[in-house]
Coordinates of C-alpha atoms and ligand atoms in Angstrom, one line a residue:
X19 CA 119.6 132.2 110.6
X20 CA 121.6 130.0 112.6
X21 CA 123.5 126.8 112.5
X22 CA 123.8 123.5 113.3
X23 CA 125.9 121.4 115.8
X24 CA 128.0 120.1 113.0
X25 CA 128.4 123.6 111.7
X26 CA 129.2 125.1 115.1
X27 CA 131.7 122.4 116.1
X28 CA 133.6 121.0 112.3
X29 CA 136.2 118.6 111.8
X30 CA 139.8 120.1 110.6
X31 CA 139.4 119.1 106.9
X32 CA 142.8 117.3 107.4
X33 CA 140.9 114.7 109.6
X34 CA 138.2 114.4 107.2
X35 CA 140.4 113.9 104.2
X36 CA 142.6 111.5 105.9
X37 CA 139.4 109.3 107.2
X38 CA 138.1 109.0 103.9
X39 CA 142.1 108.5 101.9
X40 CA 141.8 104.5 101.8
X41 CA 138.1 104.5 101.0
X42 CA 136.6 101.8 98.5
X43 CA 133.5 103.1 96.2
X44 CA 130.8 99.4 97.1
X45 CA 128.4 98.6 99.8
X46 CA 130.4 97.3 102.6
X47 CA 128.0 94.8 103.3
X48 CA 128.3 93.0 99.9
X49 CA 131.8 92.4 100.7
X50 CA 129.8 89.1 103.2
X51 CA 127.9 87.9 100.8
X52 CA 128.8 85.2 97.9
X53 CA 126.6 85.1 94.9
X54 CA 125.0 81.9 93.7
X55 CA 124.6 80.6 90.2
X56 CA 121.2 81.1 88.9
X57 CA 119.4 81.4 85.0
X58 CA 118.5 83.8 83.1
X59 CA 115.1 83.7 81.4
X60 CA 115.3 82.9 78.1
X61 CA 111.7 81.4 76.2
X62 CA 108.4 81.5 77.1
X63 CA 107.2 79.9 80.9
X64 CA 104.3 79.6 82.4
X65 CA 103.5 80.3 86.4
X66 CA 101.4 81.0 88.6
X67 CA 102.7 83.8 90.4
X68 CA 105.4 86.2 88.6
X69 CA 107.4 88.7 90.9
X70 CA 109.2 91.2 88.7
X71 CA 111.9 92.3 91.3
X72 CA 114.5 90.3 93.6
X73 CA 114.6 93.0 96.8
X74 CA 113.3 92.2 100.4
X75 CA 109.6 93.3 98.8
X76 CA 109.8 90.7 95.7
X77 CA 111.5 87.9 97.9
X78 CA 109.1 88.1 101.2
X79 CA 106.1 88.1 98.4
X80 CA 108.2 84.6 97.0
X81 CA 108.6 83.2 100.4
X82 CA 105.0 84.1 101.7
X83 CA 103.2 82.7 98.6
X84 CA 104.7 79.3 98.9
X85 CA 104.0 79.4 102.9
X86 CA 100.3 80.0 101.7
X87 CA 100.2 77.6 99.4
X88 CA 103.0 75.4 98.6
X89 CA 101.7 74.2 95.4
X90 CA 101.8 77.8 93.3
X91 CA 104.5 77.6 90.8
X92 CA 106.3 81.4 91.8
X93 CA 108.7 82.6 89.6
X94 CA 111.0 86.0 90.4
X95 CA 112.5 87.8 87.7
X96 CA 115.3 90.2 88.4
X97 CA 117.1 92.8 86.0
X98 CA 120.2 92.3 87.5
X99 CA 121.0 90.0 90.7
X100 CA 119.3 89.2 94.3
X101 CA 119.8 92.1 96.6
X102 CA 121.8 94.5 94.8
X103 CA 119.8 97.6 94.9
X104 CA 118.7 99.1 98.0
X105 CA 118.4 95.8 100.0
X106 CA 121.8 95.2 100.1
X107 CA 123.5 98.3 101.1
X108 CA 120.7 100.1 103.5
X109 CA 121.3 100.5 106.9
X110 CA 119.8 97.6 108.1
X111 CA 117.3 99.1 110.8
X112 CA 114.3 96.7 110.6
X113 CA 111.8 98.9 112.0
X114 CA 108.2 98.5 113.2
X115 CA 106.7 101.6 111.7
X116 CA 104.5 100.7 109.0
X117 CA 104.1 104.5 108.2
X118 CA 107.8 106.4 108.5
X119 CA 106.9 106.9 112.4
X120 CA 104.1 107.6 114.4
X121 CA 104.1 111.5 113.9
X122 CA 103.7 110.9 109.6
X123 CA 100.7 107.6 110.4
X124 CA 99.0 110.1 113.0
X125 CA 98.8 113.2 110.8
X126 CA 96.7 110.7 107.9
X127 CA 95.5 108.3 109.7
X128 CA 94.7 109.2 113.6
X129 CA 92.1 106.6 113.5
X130 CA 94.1 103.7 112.4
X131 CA 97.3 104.4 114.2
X132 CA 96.1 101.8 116.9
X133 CA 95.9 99.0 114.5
X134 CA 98.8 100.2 112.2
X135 CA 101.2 100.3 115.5
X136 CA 100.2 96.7 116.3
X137 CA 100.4 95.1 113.2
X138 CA 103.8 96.6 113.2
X139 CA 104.5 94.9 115.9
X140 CA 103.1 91.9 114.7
X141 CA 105.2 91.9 111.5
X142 CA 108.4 92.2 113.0
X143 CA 107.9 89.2 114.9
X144 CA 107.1 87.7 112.2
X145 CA 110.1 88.9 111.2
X146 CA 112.0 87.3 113.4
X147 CA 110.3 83.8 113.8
X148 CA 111.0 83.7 110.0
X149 CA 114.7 84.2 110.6
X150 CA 114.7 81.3 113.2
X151 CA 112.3 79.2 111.3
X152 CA 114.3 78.6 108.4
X153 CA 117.4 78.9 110.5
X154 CA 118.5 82.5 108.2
X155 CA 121.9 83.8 108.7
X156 CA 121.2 87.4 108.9
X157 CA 122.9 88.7 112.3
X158 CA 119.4 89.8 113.5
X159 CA 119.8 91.5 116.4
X160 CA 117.0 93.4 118.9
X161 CA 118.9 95.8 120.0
X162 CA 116.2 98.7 119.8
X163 CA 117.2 101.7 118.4
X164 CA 117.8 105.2 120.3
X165 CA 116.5 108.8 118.9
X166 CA 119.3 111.9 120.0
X167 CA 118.3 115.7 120.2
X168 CA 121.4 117.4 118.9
X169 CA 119.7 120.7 119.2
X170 CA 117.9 122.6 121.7
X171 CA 114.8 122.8 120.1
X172 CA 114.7 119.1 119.2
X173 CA 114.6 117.8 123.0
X174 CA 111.0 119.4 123.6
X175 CA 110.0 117.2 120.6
X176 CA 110.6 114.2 122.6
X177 CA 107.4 113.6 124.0
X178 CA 107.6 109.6 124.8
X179 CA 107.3 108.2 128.1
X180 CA 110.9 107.5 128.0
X181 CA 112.7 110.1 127.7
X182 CA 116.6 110.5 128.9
X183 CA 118.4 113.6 130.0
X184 CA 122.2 114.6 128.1
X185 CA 123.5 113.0 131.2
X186 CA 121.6 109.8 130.9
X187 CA 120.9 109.2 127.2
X188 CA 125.5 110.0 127.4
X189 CA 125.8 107.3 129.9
X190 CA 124.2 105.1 126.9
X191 CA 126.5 106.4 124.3
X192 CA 128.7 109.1 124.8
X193 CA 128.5 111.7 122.3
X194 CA 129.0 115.3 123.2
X195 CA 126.3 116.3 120.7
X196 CA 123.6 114.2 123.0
X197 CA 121.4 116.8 125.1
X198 CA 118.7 114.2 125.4
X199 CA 117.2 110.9 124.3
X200 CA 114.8 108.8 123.7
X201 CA 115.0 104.6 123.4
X202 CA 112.2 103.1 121.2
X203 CA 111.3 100.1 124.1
X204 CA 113.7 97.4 122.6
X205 CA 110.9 97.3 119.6
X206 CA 113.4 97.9 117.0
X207 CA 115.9 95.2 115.2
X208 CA 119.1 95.4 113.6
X209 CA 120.0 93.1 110.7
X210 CA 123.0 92.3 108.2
X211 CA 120.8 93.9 105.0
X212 CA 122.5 91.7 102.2
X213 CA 122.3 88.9 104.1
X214 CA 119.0 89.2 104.1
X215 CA 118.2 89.5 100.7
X216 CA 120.5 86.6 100.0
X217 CA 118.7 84.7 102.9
X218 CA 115.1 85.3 101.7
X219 CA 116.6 84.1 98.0
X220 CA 117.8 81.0 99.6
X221 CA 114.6 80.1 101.7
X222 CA 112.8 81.2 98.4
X223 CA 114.4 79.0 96.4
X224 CA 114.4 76.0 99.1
X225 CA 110.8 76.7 99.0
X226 CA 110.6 75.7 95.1
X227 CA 110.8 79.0 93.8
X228 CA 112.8 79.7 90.7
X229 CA 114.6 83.0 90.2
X230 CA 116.0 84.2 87.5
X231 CA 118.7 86.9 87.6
X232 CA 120.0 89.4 84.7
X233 CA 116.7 89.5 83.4
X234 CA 115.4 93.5 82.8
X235 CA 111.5 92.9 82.4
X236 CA 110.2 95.1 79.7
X237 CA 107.1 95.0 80.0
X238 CA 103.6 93.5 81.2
X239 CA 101.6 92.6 77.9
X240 CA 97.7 91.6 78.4
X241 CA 97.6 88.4 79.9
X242 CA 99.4 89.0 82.0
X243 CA 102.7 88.5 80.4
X244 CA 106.1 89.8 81.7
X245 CA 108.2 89.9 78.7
X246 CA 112.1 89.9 78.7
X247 CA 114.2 90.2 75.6
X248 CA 114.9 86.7 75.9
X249 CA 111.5 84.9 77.4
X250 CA 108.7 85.8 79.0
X251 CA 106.4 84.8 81.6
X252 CA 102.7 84.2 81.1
X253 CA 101.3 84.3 84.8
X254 CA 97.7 83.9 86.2
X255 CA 99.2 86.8 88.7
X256 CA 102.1 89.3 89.0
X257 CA 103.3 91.3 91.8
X258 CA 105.7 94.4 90.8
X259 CA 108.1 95.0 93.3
X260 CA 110.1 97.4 91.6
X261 CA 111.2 99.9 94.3
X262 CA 112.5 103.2 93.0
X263 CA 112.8 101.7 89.2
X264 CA 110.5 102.8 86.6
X265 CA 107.3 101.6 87.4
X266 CA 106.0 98.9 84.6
X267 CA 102.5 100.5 85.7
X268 CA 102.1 103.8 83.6
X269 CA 99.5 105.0 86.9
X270 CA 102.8 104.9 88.8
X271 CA 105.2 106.6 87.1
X272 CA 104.6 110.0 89.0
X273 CA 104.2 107.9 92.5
X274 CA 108.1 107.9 93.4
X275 CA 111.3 109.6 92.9
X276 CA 114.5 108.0 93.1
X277 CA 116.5 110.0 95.6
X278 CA 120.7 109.3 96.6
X279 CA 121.3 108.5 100.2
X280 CA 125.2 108.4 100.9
X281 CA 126.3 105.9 103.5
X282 CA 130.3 105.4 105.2
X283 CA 131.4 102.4 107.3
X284 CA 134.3 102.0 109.7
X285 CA 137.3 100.1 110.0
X286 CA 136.5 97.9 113.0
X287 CA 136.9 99.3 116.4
X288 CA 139.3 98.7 119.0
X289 CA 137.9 97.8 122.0
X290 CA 139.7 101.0 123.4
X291 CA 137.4 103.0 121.0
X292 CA 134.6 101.1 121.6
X293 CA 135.2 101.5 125.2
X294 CA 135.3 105.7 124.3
X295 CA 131.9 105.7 123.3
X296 CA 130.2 103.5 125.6
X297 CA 127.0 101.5 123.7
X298 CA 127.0 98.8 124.9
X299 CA 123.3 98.2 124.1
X300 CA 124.6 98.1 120.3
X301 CA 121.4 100.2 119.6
X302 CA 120.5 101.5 116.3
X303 CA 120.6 105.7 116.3
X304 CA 119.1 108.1 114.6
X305 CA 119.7 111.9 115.4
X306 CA 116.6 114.4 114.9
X307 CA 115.9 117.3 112.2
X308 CA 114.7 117.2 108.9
X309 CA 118.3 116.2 107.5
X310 CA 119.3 113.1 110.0
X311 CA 122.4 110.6 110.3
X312 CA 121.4 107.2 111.1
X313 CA 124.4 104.8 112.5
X314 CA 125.0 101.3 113.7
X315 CA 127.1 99.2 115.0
X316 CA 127.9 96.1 112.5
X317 CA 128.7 92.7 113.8
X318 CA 131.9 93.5 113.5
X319 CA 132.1 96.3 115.3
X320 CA 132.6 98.6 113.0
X321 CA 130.4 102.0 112.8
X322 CA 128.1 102.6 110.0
X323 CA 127.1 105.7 109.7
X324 CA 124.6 107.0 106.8
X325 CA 121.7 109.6 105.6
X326 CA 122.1 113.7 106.1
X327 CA 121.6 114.7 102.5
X328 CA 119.4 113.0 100.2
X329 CA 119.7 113.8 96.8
X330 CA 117.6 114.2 94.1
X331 CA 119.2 114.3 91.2
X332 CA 117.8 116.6 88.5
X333 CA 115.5 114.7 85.9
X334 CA 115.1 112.3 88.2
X335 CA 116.8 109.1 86.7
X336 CA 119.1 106.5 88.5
X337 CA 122.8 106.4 87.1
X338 CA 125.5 104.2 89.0
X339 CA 127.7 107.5 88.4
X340 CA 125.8 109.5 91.3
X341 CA 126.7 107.3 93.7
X342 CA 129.9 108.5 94.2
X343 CA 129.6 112.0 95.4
X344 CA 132.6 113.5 97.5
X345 CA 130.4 116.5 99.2
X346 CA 127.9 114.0 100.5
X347 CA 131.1 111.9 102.2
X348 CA 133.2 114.9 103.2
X349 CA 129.9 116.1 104.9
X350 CA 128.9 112.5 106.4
X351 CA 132.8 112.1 107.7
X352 CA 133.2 115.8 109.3
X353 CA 129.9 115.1 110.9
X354 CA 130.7 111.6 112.1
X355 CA 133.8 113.2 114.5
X356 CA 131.5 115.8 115.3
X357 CA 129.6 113.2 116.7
X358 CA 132.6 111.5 118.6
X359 CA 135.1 113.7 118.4
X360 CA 137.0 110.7 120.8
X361 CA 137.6 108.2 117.3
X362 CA 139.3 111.4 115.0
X363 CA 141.7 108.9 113.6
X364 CA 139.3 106.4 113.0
X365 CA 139.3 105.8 109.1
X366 CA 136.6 104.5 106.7
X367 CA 137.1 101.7 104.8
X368 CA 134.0 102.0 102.3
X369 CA 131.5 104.6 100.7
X370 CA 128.5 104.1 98.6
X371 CA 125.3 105.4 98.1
X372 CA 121.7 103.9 97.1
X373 CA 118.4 105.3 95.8
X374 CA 115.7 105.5 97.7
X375 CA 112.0 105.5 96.0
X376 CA 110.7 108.7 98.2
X377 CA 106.3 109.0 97.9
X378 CA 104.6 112.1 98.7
X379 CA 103.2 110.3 101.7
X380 CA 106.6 109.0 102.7
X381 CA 105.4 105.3 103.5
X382 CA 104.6 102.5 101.0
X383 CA 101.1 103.1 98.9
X384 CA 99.5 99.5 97.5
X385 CA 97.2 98.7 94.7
X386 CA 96.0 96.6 91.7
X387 CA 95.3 96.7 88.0
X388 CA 95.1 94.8 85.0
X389 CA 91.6 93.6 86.5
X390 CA 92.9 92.7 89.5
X391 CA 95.7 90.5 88.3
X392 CA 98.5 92.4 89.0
X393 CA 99.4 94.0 92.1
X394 CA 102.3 96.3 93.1
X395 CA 103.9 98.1 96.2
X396 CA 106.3 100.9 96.3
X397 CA 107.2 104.3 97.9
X398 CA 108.7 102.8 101.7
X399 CA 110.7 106.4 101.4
X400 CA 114.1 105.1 103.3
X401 CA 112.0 102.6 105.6
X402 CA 111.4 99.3 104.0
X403 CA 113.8 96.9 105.7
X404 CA 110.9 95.5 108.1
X405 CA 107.7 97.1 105.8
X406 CA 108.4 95.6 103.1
X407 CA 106.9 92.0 104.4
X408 CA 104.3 94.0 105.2
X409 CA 103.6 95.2 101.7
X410 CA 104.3 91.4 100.1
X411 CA 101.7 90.4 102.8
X412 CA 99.2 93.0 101.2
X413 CA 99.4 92.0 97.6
X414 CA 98.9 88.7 98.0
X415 CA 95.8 89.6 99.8
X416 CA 95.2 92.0 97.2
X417 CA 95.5 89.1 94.7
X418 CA 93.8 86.6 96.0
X419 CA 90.6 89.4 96.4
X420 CA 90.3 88.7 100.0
X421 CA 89.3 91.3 102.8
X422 CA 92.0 91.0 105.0
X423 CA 92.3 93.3 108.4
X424 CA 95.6 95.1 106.2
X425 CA 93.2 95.4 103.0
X426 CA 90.8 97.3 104.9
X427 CA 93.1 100.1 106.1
X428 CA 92.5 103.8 105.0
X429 CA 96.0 103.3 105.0
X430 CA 96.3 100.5 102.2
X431 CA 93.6 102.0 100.0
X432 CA 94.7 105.4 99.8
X433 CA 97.1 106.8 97.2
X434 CA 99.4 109.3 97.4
X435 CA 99.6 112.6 95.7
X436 CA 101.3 112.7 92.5
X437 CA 104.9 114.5 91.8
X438 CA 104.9 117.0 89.2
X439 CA 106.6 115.7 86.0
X440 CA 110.2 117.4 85.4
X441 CA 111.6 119.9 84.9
X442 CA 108.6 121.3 87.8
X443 CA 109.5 117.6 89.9
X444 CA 113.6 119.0 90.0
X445 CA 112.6 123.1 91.1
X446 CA 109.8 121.6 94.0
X447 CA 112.3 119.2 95.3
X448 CA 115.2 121.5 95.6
X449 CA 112.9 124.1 97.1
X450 CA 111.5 121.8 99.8
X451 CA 115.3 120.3 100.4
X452 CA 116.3 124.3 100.7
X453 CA 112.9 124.5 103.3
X454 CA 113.7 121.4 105.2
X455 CA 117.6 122.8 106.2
X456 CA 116.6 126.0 106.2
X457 CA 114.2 124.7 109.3
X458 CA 116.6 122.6 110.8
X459 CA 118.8 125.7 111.5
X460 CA 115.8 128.1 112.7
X461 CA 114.5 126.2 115.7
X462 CA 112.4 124.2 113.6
X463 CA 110.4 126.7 112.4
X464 CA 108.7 125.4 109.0
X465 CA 108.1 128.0 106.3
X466 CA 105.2 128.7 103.8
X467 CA 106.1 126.0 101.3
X468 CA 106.4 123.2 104.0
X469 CA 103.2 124.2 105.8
X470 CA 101.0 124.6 102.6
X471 CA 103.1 120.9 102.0
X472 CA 102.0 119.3 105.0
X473 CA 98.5 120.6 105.1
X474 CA 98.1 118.8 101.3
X475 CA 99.6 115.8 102.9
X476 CA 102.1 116.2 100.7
X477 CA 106.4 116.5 101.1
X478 CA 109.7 115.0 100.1
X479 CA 111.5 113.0 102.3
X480 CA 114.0 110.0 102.4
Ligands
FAD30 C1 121.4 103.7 101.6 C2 120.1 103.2 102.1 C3 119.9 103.0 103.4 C4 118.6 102.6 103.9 N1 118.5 102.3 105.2 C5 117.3 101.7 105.6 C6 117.2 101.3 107.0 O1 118.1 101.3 107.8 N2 115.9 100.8 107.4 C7 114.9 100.7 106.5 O2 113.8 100.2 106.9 N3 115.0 101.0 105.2 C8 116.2 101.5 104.7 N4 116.4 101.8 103.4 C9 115.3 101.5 102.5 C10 115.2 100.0 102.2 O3 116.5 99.5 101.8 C11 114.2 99.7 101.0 O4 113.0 100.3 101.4 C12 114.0 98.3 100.7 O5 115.2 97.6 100.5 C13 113.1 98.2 99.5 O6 113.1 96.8 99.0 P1 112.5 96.6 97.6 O7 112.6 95.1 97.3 O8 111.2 97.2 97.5 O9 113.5 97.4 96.6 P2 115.0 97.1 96.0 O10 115.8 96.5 97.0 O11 115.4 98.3 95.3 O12 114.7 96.0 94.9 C14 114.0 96.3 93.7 C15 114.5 95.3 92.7 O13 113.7 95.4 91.5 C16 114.5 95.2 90.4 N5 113.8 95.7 89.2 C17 113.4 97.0 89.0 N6 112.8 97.1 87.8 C18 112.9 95.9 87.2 C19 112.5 95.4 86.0 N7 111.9 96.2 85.1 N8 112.7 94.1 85.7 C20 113.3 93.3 86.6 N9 113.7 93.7 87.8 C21 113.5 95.0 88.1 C22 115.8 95.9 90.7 O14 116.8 95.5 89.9 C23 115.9 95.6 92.2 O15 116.7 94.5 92.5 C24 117.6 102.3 102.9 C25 117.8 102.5 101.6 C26 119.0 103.0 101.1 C27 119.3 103.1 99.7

């Protein structure tokens, strides 16, 4: 079997150690960020519209429910505070895939990709006149983002109409690695994730909503009634925008599995380094394979630079103690330098890691119970920055029983395939994980168990 480019070209381990001496163990985008004071929920309220869940997909369902009607009383309640799960330390790619890229929308849903592509489009826009019409502070930035082939066999999988040779894609951003490229148009923005989340909680709240903050919901009693220890919330609707959390829904609870991507940033460049490596379109970029990196710039000018491994911890639970795991770093920081060798010197300043809610479909499935008064969205798999309007948009469709051009997607009604409860869930996942690199060092080349996977429509993914 052979290797890959990091393999063939590693980083002394006395570079990679040194980067990584001075690290801090918190998302370095928090560090922007101040909280505001808000309640807690204590007694019993009444709303309209209840949101258990303060990401990007509980906040855009806030903001969008006022926008349609401004006299709904919308409450959000969130176990701990605004942003602090994935939305506030992802990479920040806002991203006009609806479906985890074309290739994963086309292989389920050829006939819809035409519409799914466009309303991509169309909700990234909205996107950003969102961000101008409430005048959010966010750093969004349409950079576009940039795909790399690091590996022979990965440049005749770039099939777009604009594809760029090693020298040209190198004249963007010089990497040694690059032996082609591919830029996505411009359609891609980049955005200041926490920032956002706090953003969408101020325009929220501005908007009349109330959120209330250390408040675990416990459960959804007949009603519908979210119940906290303290107080609970009888609702004529409720969204559940719970992400990789246990699902309050027990139809969901096989749906998603929480799965640890690992994530370093930069001290801020010198414009000498900056000047080493060229991109000055400030592009997002994500090199190919099965196991990818994904890095940014920051406004700042640091480099962010995340993904690789994604791990699945065995019995599949979400424990602030797996988010520090050295191998994951060590791996993400030899590769970095591998990547431009010209910054060895360069140190990291933080590390963290977040959980990612990964569907057998690898994009966001929808739906509704309780007699159509609750709804729920989860399962973006590592791409809900720019979806995840998408998905409020849906529910309160959803909710208010309308037939909307989203609620009559294939896409939107279908569900994905279960996972297999543990301990089968831990063995299937290490197995495909083994599959995947084992791939990405053999040309490609997928074996029995991903094949039989991706003719079921079925894989693992972050
Ligand atoms: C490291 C990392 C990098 C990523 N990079 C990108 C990227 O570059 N581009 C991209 O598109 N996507 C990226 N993603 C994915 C993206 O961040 C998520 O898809 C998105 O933030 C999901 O938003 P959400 O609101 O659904 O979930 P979350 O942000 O996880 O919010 C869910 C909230 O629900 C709350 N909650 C859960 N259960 C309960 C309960 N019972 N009671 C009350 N509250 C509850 C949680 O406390 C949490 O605050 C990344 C994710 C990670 C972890």
């Amino acid at each position: 079997m052979g290797t890959t480019v990091f393999e063939r070209q590693p980083t002394d381990r006395d570079v990679v150690v040194a980067s990584l001496a001075d690290t801090v163990l918190k998302p370095f985008w928090l560090d922007d960020v101040e909280a505001a004071e808000r309640l807690t929920l204590a007694g019993d309220i009444e709303a309209d519209l209840a949101i258990v869940g303060g990401g990007y997909t509980g906040l855009w369902t806030a903001v969008q429910a006022k926008e349609r009607d401004p006299k709904r009383r919308v409450v959000v309640v969130e176990a701990r505070t605004v942003g602090w799960a994935a939305s506030g330390r992802n990479g920040g790619f806002c991203e006009p895939s609806l479906t985890h890229g074309y290739e994963n929308g086309m292989s389920r849903w050829p006939d819809e990709m035409d519409e799914l592509e466009r309303l991509g489009i169309q909700n990234i826009d909205e996107i950003e006149r969102t961000v101008k019409r409430y005048g959010m502070d966010v750093n969004f930035e349409r950079t576009g983002s940039l795909t790399v082939a690091v590996e022979p066999h990965q440049v005749a999988q770039l099939t777009g109409d604009s594809v760029m040779d090693a020298a040209a894609i190198q004249a963007r951003v010089k990497s040694p690695t690059y032996l082609a490229g591919e830029s996505d148009g411009g359609a891609t923005a980049l955005v200041h994730p926490a920032k956002l989340a706090y953003e969408l909680a101020r325009v929220a709240t501005e908007l009349g909503v109330t959120i209330y903050e250390n408040s675990p919901v416990l459960g959804l009693a007949a009603g519908p009634v979210v119940r906290t220890a303290q107080g609970a919330v009888k609702a004529s609707k409720v969204v559940l925008a719970t992400n990789a959390f246990p699902s309050l829904l027990l139809r969901n609870a096989l749906m998603t599995v929480p799965v640890y991507d690992y994530s370093l940033v930069t001290e801020p460049l010198t414009d000498a380094q900056l000047e080493s490596i060229g991109w000055k379109g400030r592009e997002g970029i994500a090199d190919m394979g099965n196991q990818f990196h994904y890095y940014r710039l920051t406004p700042d000018n640091r480099i962010l630079f995340g993904g690789y491994d994604a791990i699945y911890h065995a019995g599949g639970k979400i424990k602030k103690s797996y988010e520090d795991r050295p191998e994951s770093f060590e791996l993400l920081a030899s590769h970095f330098f591998t990547t431009f060798p010209q910054l060895v010197g360069l140190r990291f300043t933080h590390r963290w890691a977040g959980v990612i809610d990964s569907c057998s479909r690898f994009c966001a499935f929808f739906g509704v119970a309780r007699a159509g008064s609750v709804a729920y969205a989860a399962g973006f798999t590592g791409l809900g920055v720019g979806a995840s309007r998408f998905a409020a948009a849906v529910m309160l469709d959803l909710l208010a029983g309308e037939e909307t051009e989203r609620t009559r997607l294939k896409m939107v009604k279908d569900r994905p395939l279960p996972f297999p409860p543990e301990p089968i869930a831990t063995v299937g996942v290490n197995m495909v994980r083994w599959s995947m690199s084992r791939a990405d060092r053999n040309g490609g080349k997928r074996n029995v168990l991903l094949k039989t996977l991706d003719a079921m429509g079925m894989g693992f993914d972050s």
